[in-house]
């Protein structure tokens, strides 16, 4: 039987990130948490009931920022400490301690926004004109009609840890409770868990192996579907209650407010992709079926590479030259950040038991970014790393040019810098070889990794999520069978007759933590739309386009997503960038079909 993954303690230091830039020890974390609890109490004593003048607000906001930076530092450390080894009791305890303390901290600070919003519009306008926080205050002013009384806001803030309880329970069920049976292929036993399935088995070139691992994976998920549905239902019902309390017409309107995005922009992203990208991806699925000689193209076959025999292996060390060469167009300062990430151990490359799946970039304002990834040695992962370093580049530039309250861009925009880097990686790889097999591998990687992941997987999640909130707005409660039905229909609508939606595909909703993060899923396709158009601008125009892009990144959260895109020379108030992106994906599938014919003719 295969051995499975090593324990965290057995991983070499060089493969793990160094969190000492945030906290040198757990003890230092707990000390800072106690300091923050004390500081917030003092801040409340000093300013509560005093923010009725512009001058007092001007004095309070810099102090508030310093407190928020420390909270951000604590939150990032707790999340990172836990996610690399969910089985570690000290990490669990640390995360739980922050969660319970956060309610106290948030309730003590709730008066600030309540009192600022009690000011007259003239006073608010004066603050917007005279402080370094204009965009933060404009967003706050826009929320004024939905602000509740201070006592209610304080109570909601005190309850905030319970609002994240569903997400925590989902993670515990997913990473600690679900038991996966090992499966056998060709008389060999293979261990199964979330990490091995999503990182290694899902795209395995052996059809029997791939389908069997999917079946065993789905069988394990199915046993927990009712618990997971109850957890998710609790989360969305809580969002519905708050949306109603604040006077929003729907949960979607409530969740979009913070993103500064209109309902029209949100719906357009989903509807245009569902209707216009679907036929292109059906062609791609059919091509995969033909190349692999499959009798039927099934849901669990969609992640397989166009040419698994040509998947180059790559070490962490060798990935540097690809990353550096792809991103050097962004300039020396950007490249220095990438070098620091490698050399100063900002990146957690390890694969170990208990490590959460996926990849992310945490960017605490107090230090620098940290990248979470599980390196399996597939060349494909250079795209994943370029993606996460895109977040790092964005936040490091934004944080060095904006104050804390103006540093974080809207969720609608946040995936643009990361997906743009994936496009720069593909642009670079295209230039390195004319070999048809290599070119086909590059295009296959862009479609399967960049576009399938961001504009299909996450977009179908968004379509599912929109239907969930439609039911919740109608007063419905969600059960596992309802969620399964919605998921299956979304996949069938998108893939039509080109893909058989196997038993187990309907459980895909159980795999995604994004559903506990507001309307996050659709923003991947929104970001990739901006990223695609921008990467084409850089390819065609060079330095002026790069300057526009770096200025956009530096703006951080000081502008709305519409204005950020405008700074980059892109108008997202129309559907033109989205249709341009879909057209580009269509041209990639065209080229994939041509290259496949060319390779087949050479082989015959």
Short mmCIF file of N, CA and C in Angstrom, two decimals, residues 8 19 26 34 49 52 60 66 110 172 212 245 250 305 329 355 367 385 430 459 474 479 519 585 587 602:
data_model
loop_
_atom_site.label_atom_id
_atom_site.label_comp_id
_atom_site.label_asym_id
_atom_site.label_seq_id
_atom_site.Cartn_x
_atom_site.Cartn_y
_atom_site.Cartn_z
N UNK A 8 3.80 16.79 9.55
CA UNK A 8 4.35 18.14 9.44
C UNK A 8 5.74 18.23 10.08
N UNK A 19 7.07 31.93 9.68
CA UNK A 19 6.07 32.88 10.19
C UNK A 19 6.63 33.81 11.27
N UNK A 26 4.06 31.19 19.59
CA UNK A 26 2.66 31.24 20.01
C UNK A 26 2.50 32.17 21.22
N UNK A 34 -3.64 39.78 24.01
CA UNK A 34 -3.99 40.44 25.29
C UNK A 34 -3.80 41.95 25.19
N UNK A 49 -18.79 57.88 22.33
CA UNK A 49 -19.63 59.04 22.64
C UNK A 49 -18.99 60.37 22.30
N UNK A 52 -18.66 63.02 17.76
CA UNK A 52 -19.69 63.88 17.16
C UNK A 52 -19.08 65.07 16.42
N UNK A 60 -9.29 59.89 15.96
CA UNK A 60 -9.57 58.48 16.27
C UNK A 60 -9.16 57.53 15.14
N UNK A 66 -4.28 51.49 13.55
CA UNK A 66 -3.20 50.73 14.21
C UNK A 66 -3.76 49.48 14.90
N UNK A 110 -17.45 48.68 17.68
CA UNK A 110 -18.67 48.90 16.87
C UNK A 110 -19.14 50.35 16.92
N UNK A 172 -13.77 21.68 9.77
CA UNK A 172 -13.50 20.55 10.67
C UNK A 172 -14.08 19.26 10.08
N UNK A 212 -12.18 5.54 -10.50
CA UNK A 212 -12.36 4.80 -9.24
C UNK A 212 -12.08 5.71 -8.05
N UNK A 245 -32.58 42.51 8.23
CA UNK A 245 -32.45 43.51 9.30
C UNK A 245 -31.98 44.86 8.74
N UNK A 250 -32.50 41.70 -1.19
CA UNK A 250 -32.09 40.31 -1.28
C UNK A 250 -30.72 40.12 -0.64
N UNK A 305 -5.29 16.02 -18.39
CA UNK A 305 -4.51 16.85 -19.32
C UNK A 305 -4.74 16.41 -20.76
N UNK A 329 8.69 41.24 -16.97
CA UNK A 329 8.08 42.36 -17.70
C UNK A 329 7.50 43.40 -16.73
N UNK A 355 -2.62 19.07 6.14
CA UNK A 355 -2.55 20.37 5.45
C UNK A 355 -3.81 20.53 4.60
N UNK A 367 3.53 42.83 7.85
CA UNK A 367 4.81 42.27 7.40
C UNK A 367 4.87 42.19 5.88
N UNK A 385 1.68 28.96 -8.68
CA UNK A 385 2.59 29.84 -7.92
C UNK A 385 2.60 31.26 -8.50
N UNK A 430 4.89 30.45 -24.39
CA UNK A 430 4.67 30.43 -25.84
C UNK A 430 5.95 30.81 -26.60
N UNK A 459 -17.14 29.62 -11.76
CA UNK A 459 -18.33 30.27 -12.30
C UNK A 459 -19.57 29.39 -12.11
N UNK A 474 -36.67 33.55 -0.95
CA UNK A 474 -38.08 33.15 -0.98
C UNK A 474 -38.52 32.47 0.32
N UNK A 479 -31.71 21.69 1.96
CA UNK A 479 -31.35 20.33 2.36
C UNK A 479 -30.32 19.80 1.38
N UNK A 519 -20.06 36.50 -1.85
CA UNK A 519 -20.11 36.22 -3.30
C UNK A 519 -18.69 36.27 -3.87
N UNK A 585 -10.61 32.62 -25.43
CA UNK A 585 -10.66 31.20 -25.04
C UNK A 585 -11.06 30.35 -26.24
N UNK A 587 -10.42 30.99 -29.33
CA UNK A 587 -9.27 30.89 -30.24
C UNK A 587 -8.25 29.87 -29.72
N UNK A 602 1.56 13.56 -37.64
CA UNK A 602 3.00 13.25 -37.51
C UNK A 602 3.20 11.84 -36.96
#
